[in-house]
Coordinates of C-alpha atoms in Angstrom, one line a residue:
Q1 CA -87.7 -15.8 85.1
L2 CA -85.3 -17.6 82.7
E3 CA -82.6 -19.9 84.1
F4 CA -79.0 -19.9 82.9
G5 CA -76.0 -21.8 83.9
G6 CA -75.0 -21.8 87.6
K7 CA -78.7 -21.5 88.5
H8 CA -78.6 -17.8 87.6
V9 CA -81.9 -16.3 86.6
N10 CA -82.7 -13.3 84.6
E11 CA -85.6 -11.9 82.6
A12 CA -83.7 -10.9 79.4
P13 CA -81.3 -13.2 77.6
K14 CA -79.4 -10.3 75.9
F15 CA -78.1 -9.2 79.2
A16 CA -77.8 -12.5 81.0
L17 CA -75.6 -14.2 78.5
K18 CA -73.0 -11.5 78.8
N19 CA -72.4 -12.5 82.5
N20 CA -73.6 -16.0 82.8
P21 CA -73.0 -19.2 81.0
P22 CA -75.8 -21.0 79.0
F23 CA -78.1 -23.3 81.0
Q24 CA -76.6 -26.4 79.4
Q25 CA -73.6 -26.7 77.0
S26 CA -73.5 -29.0 74.1
N27 CA -72.9 -32.6 75.1
L28 CA -72.1 -33.9 71.7
G29 CA -68.5 -34.3 72.3
D30 CA -66.0 -33.8 69.5
T31 CA -67.4 -31.1 67.2
T32 CA -65.8 -30.1 64.0
M33 CA -66.5 -27.0 61.9
F34 CA -65.9 -26.6 58.2
F35 CA -67.0 -24.1 55.5
I36 CA -69.0 -24.3 52.3
L37 CA -68.4 -21.2 50.3
H38 CA -67.9 -19.5 46.9
K39 CA -64.3 -19.2 45.9
D40 CA -64.5 -15.4 46.2
D41 CA -65.7 -15.5 49.9
Q42 CA -62.5 -16.8 51.5
A43 CA -61.9 -13.5 53.3
H44 CA -65.3 -13.6 54.8
A45 CA -64.7 -17.1 56.1
E46 CA -61.5 -16.0 57.7
A47 CA -63.3 -13.1 59.3
I48 CA -65.9 -15.4 60.8
I49 CA -63.3 -17.7 62.2
D50 CA -61.5 -14.8 63.8
H51 CA -64.9 -13.5 65.2
F52 CA -65.8 -17.0 66.6
H53 CA -62.4 -17.3 68.3
N54 CA -61.5 -13.8 69.3
G55 CA -64.8 -12.0 69.3
F56 CA -65.9 -8.8 67.5
E57 CA -66.3 -5.5 69.5
S58 CA -69.1 -6.3 72.1
F59 CA -69.3 -10.0 71.0
P60 CA -66.6 -11.9 73.0
G61 CA -66.5 -15.1 71.0
L62 CA -68.2 -18.4 70.8
H63 CA -66.6 -20.0 74.0
P64 CA -67.0 -17.0 76.3
Y65 CA -70.5 -16.4 75.2
V66 CA -72.1 -19.9 74.9
D67 CA -69.4 -22.2 76.1
L68 CA -69.0 -23.7 72.6
V69 CA -65.7 -24.8 71.1
L70 CA -65.7 -25.7 67.3
N71 CA -62.5 -27.3 66.0
I72 CA -61.8 -26.2 62.5
Q73 CA -60.8 -28.8 59.8
P74 CA -59.6 -26.9 56.8
G75 CA -59.3 -30.0 54.6
L76 CA -63.1 -30.5 54.9
S77 CA -64.0 -27.1 53.4
I78 CA -65.8 -27.1 50.1
T79 CA -65.6 -24.3 47.5
F80 CA -67.9 -23.9 44.6
K81 CA -67.9 -21.9 41.4
D82 CA -71.6 -21.6 40.5
K83 CA -73.4 -19.0 42.6
S84 CA -76.8 -19.5 41.0
N85 CA -76.8 -23.3 41.8
P86 CA -74.0 -24.6 44.0
L87 CA -76.0 -27.7 44.9
P88 CA -74.4 -30.1 42.4
E89 CA -70.8 -29.1 43.3
I90 CA -71.6 -29.3 47.0
E91 CA -73.0 -32.8 46.7
S92 CA -70.2 -34.0 44.5
K93 CA -67.5 -32.8 46.8
L94 CA -69.2 -34.0 50.0
E95 CA -69.4 -37.5 48.5
K96 CA -65.7 -37.4 47.4
K97 CA -64.7 -36.4 51.0
K98 CA -66.8 -39.1 52.3
Q99 CA -65.1 -41.6 50.0
E100 CA -61.7 -40.3 51.3
K101 CA -62.9 -41.0 54.7
L102 CA -62.3 -37.4 55.9
F103 CA -65.6 -37.7 57.9
K104 CA -64.9 -39.7 61.1
S105 CA -67.4 -41.6 63.1
G106 CA -68.2 -40.3 66.5
V107 CA -67.6 -36.7 65.4
T108 CA -70.3 -34.1 65.1
Y109 CA -69.9 -31.9 62.0
V110 CA -71.0 -28.3 61.6
A111 CA -71.1 -26.7 58.2
I112 CA -70.9 -22.9 58.0
Y113 CA -72.6 -22.3 54.7
L114 CA -71.6 -18.9 53.2
T115 CA -74.7 -18.7 50.9
P116 CA -74.7 -16.5 47.8
I117 CA -78.6 -16.9 47.8
D118 CA -80.7 -15.0 50.3
K119 CA -83.2 -17.3 51.9
Y120 CA -85.8 -14.5 51.5
T121 CA -85.2 -14.1 47.7
Q122 CA -88.4 -13.7 45.7
D123 CA -87.0 -16.0 43.1
R124 CA -88.6 -19.3 43.8
E125 CA -86.1 -21.6 42.0
Q126 CA -83.2 -19.8 43.9
R127 CA -85.1 -20.2 47.1
K128 CA -85.3 -23.9 46.4
V129 CA -81.6 -24.2 45.9
Y130 CA -81.1 -22.5 49.2
H131 CA -83.2 -25.0 51.1
R132 CA -82.0 -28.0 49.2
V133 CA -78.4 -27.3 50.4
K134 CA -80.0 -27.5 53.9
E135 CA -81.8 -30.8 53.0
L136 CA -78.6 -32.4 51.6
L137 CA -76.7 -31.6 54.8
L138 CA -79.6 -33.0 56.9
K139 CA -79.4 -36.2 54.9
K140 CA -75.7 -36.4 55.7
E141 CA -76.5 -35.7 59.3
I142 CA -74.6 -32.5 59.3
T143 CA -75.7 -29.5 61.3
S144 CA -75.4 -26.3 59.4
Q145 CA -75.5 -22.6 59.9
A146 CA -76.1 -20.4 56.9
I147 CA -74.5 -16.9 56.7
N148 CA -75.0 -14.5 53.8
P149 CA -71.7 -12.7 53.1
A150 CA -73.5 -9.8 51.5
K151 CA -75.3 -9.2 54.8
M152 CA -72.0 -9.1 56.6
V153 CA -71.0 -6.2 54.2
E154 CA -74.3 -4.4 54.5
Q155 CA -74.4 -4.6 58.3
K156 CA -70.7 -3.4 58.9
D157 CA -70.7 -2.3 62.5
N158 CA -74.1 -3.9 63.3
W159 CA -72.5 -7.3 62.5
K160 CA -71.6 -7.4 66.2
F161 CA -75.5 -7.7 67.0
S162 CA -75.9 -10.6 64.5
L163 CA -73.1 -12.7 66.1
P164 CA -74.8 -13.4 69.4
N165 CA -77.9 -14.7 67.5
I166 CA -75.7 -17.0 65.5
A167 CA -74.0 -18.2 68.6
I168 CA -77.2 -19.1 70.5
A169 CA -78.7 -20.8 67.3
L170 CA -75.4 -22.9 66.9
L171 CA -75.6 -24.0 70.6
A172 CA -79.2 -25.0 70.2
K173 CA -78.6 -26.9 67.0
L174 CA -75.8 -28.7 68.8
D175 CA -78.2 -30.0 71.5
G176 CA -77.2 -27.4 74.0
V177 CA -79.7 -25.2 75.9
P178 CA -79.0 -21.4 75.9
W179 CA -81.7 -20.9 78.6
R180 CA -84.7 -22.7 80.0
L181 CA -87.9 -21.7 81.8
N182 CA -87.3 -21.4 85.6
I183 CA -90.6 -23.2 86.4
P184 CA -91.2 -26.7 87.9
V185 CA -91.3 -29.4 85.4
K186 CA -94.8 -30.9 85.1
K187 CA -96.2 -34.0 83.5
D188 CA -97.6 -32.0 80.5
L189 CA -97.4 -33.2 77.0
I190 CA -97.5 -30.1 74.8
V191 CA -98.0 -30.2 71.1
G192 CA -97.7 -27.1 68.9
V193 CA -99.3 -26.8 65.5
G194 CA -98.4 -23.9 63.3
A195 CA -99.0 -23.1 59.5
F196 CA -97.5 -21.4 56.5
K197 CA -99.3 -20.8 53.1
H198 CA -97.1 -21.0 50.0
Q199 CA -98.5 -18.4 47.8
E200 CA -97.1 -19.7 44.6
E201 CA -98.7 -23.1 45.1
N202 CA -101.8 -21.8 47.0
T203 CA -101.2 -24.6 49.4
Q204 CA -101.2 -24.5 53.1
Y205 CA -98.8 -26.7 55.1
I206 CA -99.0 -27.3 58.7
G207 CA -96.0 -28.1 61.0
S208 CA -96.1 -29.7 64.4
S209 CA -93.7 -29.8 67.3
F210 CA -93.8 -32.3 70.2
S211 CA -92.6 -31.3 73.7
F212 CA -92.3 -33.9 76.4
Q213 CA -92.1 -31.3 79.0
N214 CA -93.2 -27.8 79.9
D215 CA -89.7 -26.4 80.2
G216 CA -89.3 -25.7 76.5
R217 CA -87.4 -28.8 75.2
F218 CA -88.7 -30.3 72.0
N219 CA -88.6 -33.9 70.9
E220 CA -89.8 -34.0 67.3
F221 CA -90.8 -31.9 64.3
Q222 CA -93.1 -32.9 61.4
Y223 CA -95.0 -31.2 58.7
Y224 CA -98.2 -32.1 56.7
L225 CA -100.6 -30.9 54.2
K226 CA -103.6 -28.9 55.6
D227 CA -106.0 -31.7 55.0
E228 CA -103.8 -34.4 56.7
M229 CA -105.3 -33.8 60.1
D230 CA -105.9 -37.6 60.5
V231 CA -102.2 -38.1 60.0
L232 CA -101.5 -35.4 62.6
A233 CA -103.9 -37.0 65.0
G234 CA -102.1 -40.3 64.7
H235 CA -98.8 -38.6 65.4
I236 CA -100.2 -36.9 68.5
A237 CA -101.5 -40.1 69.8
E238 CA -98.1 -41.8 69.1
S239 CA -96.4 -39.1 71.1
V240 CA -98.8 -39.6 74.0
K241 CA -98.0 -43.3 73.9
Q242 CA -94.2 -42.7 73.9
Y243 CA -94.6 -40.2 76.7
A244 CA -96.6 -42.7 78.8
T245 CA -93.9 -45.4 78.1
L246 CA -91.2 -43.2 79.4
N247 CA -92.8 -41.0 82.0
K248 CA -96.2 -42.6 82.9
I249 CA -99.4 -41.1 81.6
P250 CA -99.3 -37.4 81.2
S251 CA -101.5 -35.3 83.5
R252 CA -103.0 -33.5 80.4
L253 CA -102.5 -33.0 76.7
I254 CA -102.2 -29.3 75.7
I255 CA -102.4 -28.4 72.0
H256 CA -101.2 -24.9 71.0
F257 CA -103.1 -24.5 67.6
Y258 CA -102.8 -21.7 65.1
K259 CA -106.5 -21.3 64.6
T260 CA -109.7 -22.4 66.3
M261 CA -109.8 -26.2 66.2
S262 CA -113.2 -27.5 65.1
D263 CA -114.9 -30.5 66.8
K264 CA -114.3 -32.2 63.5
E265 CA -110.5 -31.7 63.7
L266 CA -110.4 -32.6 67.4
K267 CA -112.5 -35.9 66.9
P268 CA -109.7 -38.0 65.3
I269 CA -107.4 -37.0 68.1
M270 CA -109.9 -38.0 70.8
D271 CA -110.6 -41.3 68.9
E272 CA -106.9 -42.2 68.7
L273 CA -106.6 -41.5 72.5
D274 CA -109.7 -43.7 73.2
D275 CA -108.0 -46.4 71.2
L276 CA -105.0 -46.2 73.5
G277 CA -107.2 -46.3 76.5
L278 CA -106.2 -42.8 77.4
G279 CA -109.5 -41.0 76.6
D280 CA -109.7 -39.7 80.3
I281 CA -106.8 -37.4 79.8
P282 CA -108.0 -33.8 79.6
V283 CA -107.2 -32.2 76.3
F284 CA -106.8 -28.4 76.3
I285 CA -106.9 -26.6 73.0
V286 CA -105.3 -23.2 73.2
T287 CA -105.9 -21.2 70.0
I288 CA -103.1 -18.7 69.4
N289 CA -104.0 -16.5 66.4
K290 CA -101.1 -16.2 64.1
T291 CA -102.4 -12.8 63.0
E292 CA -101.7 -10.2 65.8
S293 CA -104.6 -8.5 67.4
E294 CA -105.0 -5.0 65.9
D295 CA -108.8 -4.6 66.3
I296 CA -108.5 -4.7 70.2
V297 CA -105.5 -3.2 71.9
A298 CA -104.8 -1.6 75.3
F299 CA -102.6 1.1 76.5
D300 CA -100.8 1.8 79.9
K301 CA -101.3 5.5 80.4
N302 CA -98.7 5.6 83.2
W303 CA -95.8 4.5 80.9
Y304 CA -94.2 6.8 78.3
G305 CA -94.5 4.2 75.5
K306 CA -98.1 3.4 76.4
M307 CA -97.4 -0.3 75.9
P308 CA -98.6 -2.6 78.7
E309 CA -96.0 -4.6 80.6
S310 CA -95.0 -7.9 79.1
G311 CA -97.1 -10.7 80.5
T312 CA -100.2 -8.6 80.8
I313 CA -103.4 -10.5 80.4
I314 CA -106.8 -8.9 79.5
G315 CA -110.1 -10.8 79.1
I316 CA -112.1 -10.0 76.1
G317 CA -114.9 -12.5 76.2
Y318 CA -115.7 -16.0 77.5
N319 CA -112.3 -17.8 77.6
K320 CA -110.8 -15.3 75.2
Y321 CA -107.8 -13.2 76.2
L322 CA -105.3 -10.7 74.9
L323 CA -101.7 -11.5 75.9
F324 CA -98.9 -8.9 75.7
N325 CA -95.5 -10.3 74.7
N326 CA -92.8 -7.7 74.5
T327 CA -89.6 -6.6 76.2
R328 CA -91.0 -4.2 78.7
Y329 CA -90.1 -5.7 82.0
G330 CA -90.9 -3.5 85.0
N331 CA -88.9 -0.3 84.7
S332 CA -86.3 -1.6 82.2
K333 CA -85.6 0.4 79.1
V334 CA -87.4 -0.6 75.9
T335 CA -85.6 0.4 72.6
T336 CA -87.1 0.9 69.2
F337 CA -84.9 -2.0 68.1
D338 CA -86.9 -4.3 70.4
G339 CA -90.2 -3.1 68.6
F340 CA -93.6 -2.6 70.2
P341 CA -95.6 -5.6 69.1
F342 CA -99.3 -6.0 69.1
P343 CA -100.8 -8.6 71.6
V344 CA -101.9 -11.9 70.5
K345 CA -105.4 -13.3 70.9
L346 CA -106.0 -16.6 72.9
K347 CA -108.9 -18.8 73.0
I348 CA -109.1 -21.9 75.4
K349 CA -111.4 -24.9 75.4
C350 CA -111.2 -28.3 76.9
S351 CA -112.5 -31.8 76.2
Q352 CA -113.8 -31.7 79.7
P353 CA -115.7 -28.3 79.7
E354 CA -115.9 -28.0 83.5
L355 CA -112.1 -27.4 83.6
E356 CA -112.7 -24.2 81.5
E357 CA -114.2 -22.7 84.7
D358 CA -111.0 -23.3 86.7
V359 CA -109.5 -19.8 86.9
K360 CA -106.2 -21.2 88.2
V361 CA -105.8 -23.7 85.3
I362 CA -106.8 -21.1 82.7
K363 CA -104.1 -18.6 84.2
E364 CA -101.5 -21.4 84.1
L365 CA -102.3 -22.2 80.5
I366 CA -101.9 -18.5 79.5
D367 CA -98.7 -18.2 81.4
Q368 CA -97.4 -21.3 79.7
V369 CA -98.1 -19.6 76.2
Y370 CA -96.2 -16.5 77.6
Q371 CA -93.2 -18.5 78.8
F372 CA -92.9 -20.4 75.5
S373 CA -92.8 -17.1 73.6
R374 CA -89.4 -16.6 75.5
M375 CA -87.8 -19.9 74.4
Y376 CA -87.0 -18.6 70.8
W377 CA -83.4 -19.5 70.2
K378 CA -82.9 -17.8 66.9
S379 CA -82.6 -14.4 68.3
L380 CA -82.1 -12.6 71.6
R381 CA -85.3 -10.5 70.9
Q382 CA -88.5 -11.5 72.7
Q383 CA -91.1 -12.9 70.4
N384 CA -94.9 -12.3 70.6
L385 CA -95.7 -15.7 69.3
P386 CA -94.7 -18.9 71.4
V387 CA -92.2 -21.3 69.9
T388 CA -94.8 -24.0 70.0
I389 CA -96.5 -22.1 67.1
K390 CA -93.4 -20.2 65.7
Y391 CA -91.1 -23.3 65.3
P392 CA -93.7 -25.5 63.4
E393 CA -94.5 -22.5 61.1
M394 CA -90.8 -22.2 60.3
V395 CA -90.6 -25.9 59.5
A396 CA -93.8 -25.7 57.3
Q397 CA -92.3 -22.7 55.4
I398 CA -89.0 -24.5 54.6
A399 CA -89.6 -28.3 54.2
P400 CA -92.0 -28.1 51.2
N401 CA -89.0 -26.7 49.2
F402 CA -87.1 -29.9 49.7
K403 CA -86.6 -32.2 46.8
Y404 CA -87.9 -35.3 48.6
P405 CA -91.1 -35.5 50.6
G406 CA -90.8 -35.4 54.4
I407 CA -88.0 -34.3 56.6
P408 CA -84.8 -36.5 56.8
P409 CA -84.8 -38.3 60.3
F410 CA -81.9 -36.2 61.5
G411 CA -84.0 -33.1 60.9
K412 CA -87.0 -34.3 62.9
R413 CA -84.8 -34.3 66.1
N414 CA -82.7 -31.1 65.4
L415 CA -83.4 -27.5 65.4
W416 CA -81.8 -27.1 61.9
F417 CA -84.3 -24.4 60.9
L418 CA -83.1 -21.8 63.3

């Protein structure tokens, strides 16, 4: 079950948010919205403002849907002329408005960027421009939401289905919580490590996310080159140290990893924990294959779609499992829009091998993977990969396109990539 505002629980966000408030509204206080757009897209900006305020067909508007109020400050909006590279104009005009003291201290700013460049474009240089606008705004500590006006036109009547996704992403970027896992909070430190390979560079980047609790709230995001495992190990150890300072020593460290972690890769992490005097903490490595399982599948002959119910676990070897993540909950209707994803493969090992034999612990760890797959705040659709893997993968896909190495400090604490 997922928990929403007013202690309401539900299995599916797309139904629950229509009738219940989000679990936690944004607590950032005064929040101001402005637009960054091409001069020809003014009508699209006005349509978005109207949809945010008054709704659009089945979408009721930002405030009724996610309890979010964005004040609009027209004098801050930026228009540009060059569609192929708007970055210089945007940077220049942002700096000018800063000098004119239009940005006030104590106010959180949200830029709605009407991008003429699709983020999935095959043109590598264009893709860099798209991401570097994001980088610029992160450096200015401005939260942003990119919307492609061309997609608004293409989607037409289906635009009403995109607006709820934009709403929950905006709430999450503004430190709100659309929904949380309705489970007791435990003293677990969970680290997720995902990967993305850039084909043009033939370089693999790994991203990491640090969660201080098992309820789905994340503390920090980083990314590294594939061969920087020692740096990752240092950050994991540092996160354990921070956790211990704030919450006492965690009962266990759980690492969700995108592939099987070798003893060589685990050793620097254990060495760092030993140096901190925390080597007795059990370290669980849960391998979550990024590639969906297609060689071993299962069918439910008693259901018309043959897909096993979401949350079904099947053992396929010693500490190896199939986990089904989908939108089939009991007798609820599943549409083709929801999709019929293949299960994911899991493998579990522990620095204290005897704990691998504890059936209760193993089931709990698998359930944790399942629950984290339901914390995806970019869409109302259930994901088959947990956000502990999905979010770092998204960071590793975007951040290497930035002009400067690393992620701006504001971006390490913010879900800017949604």
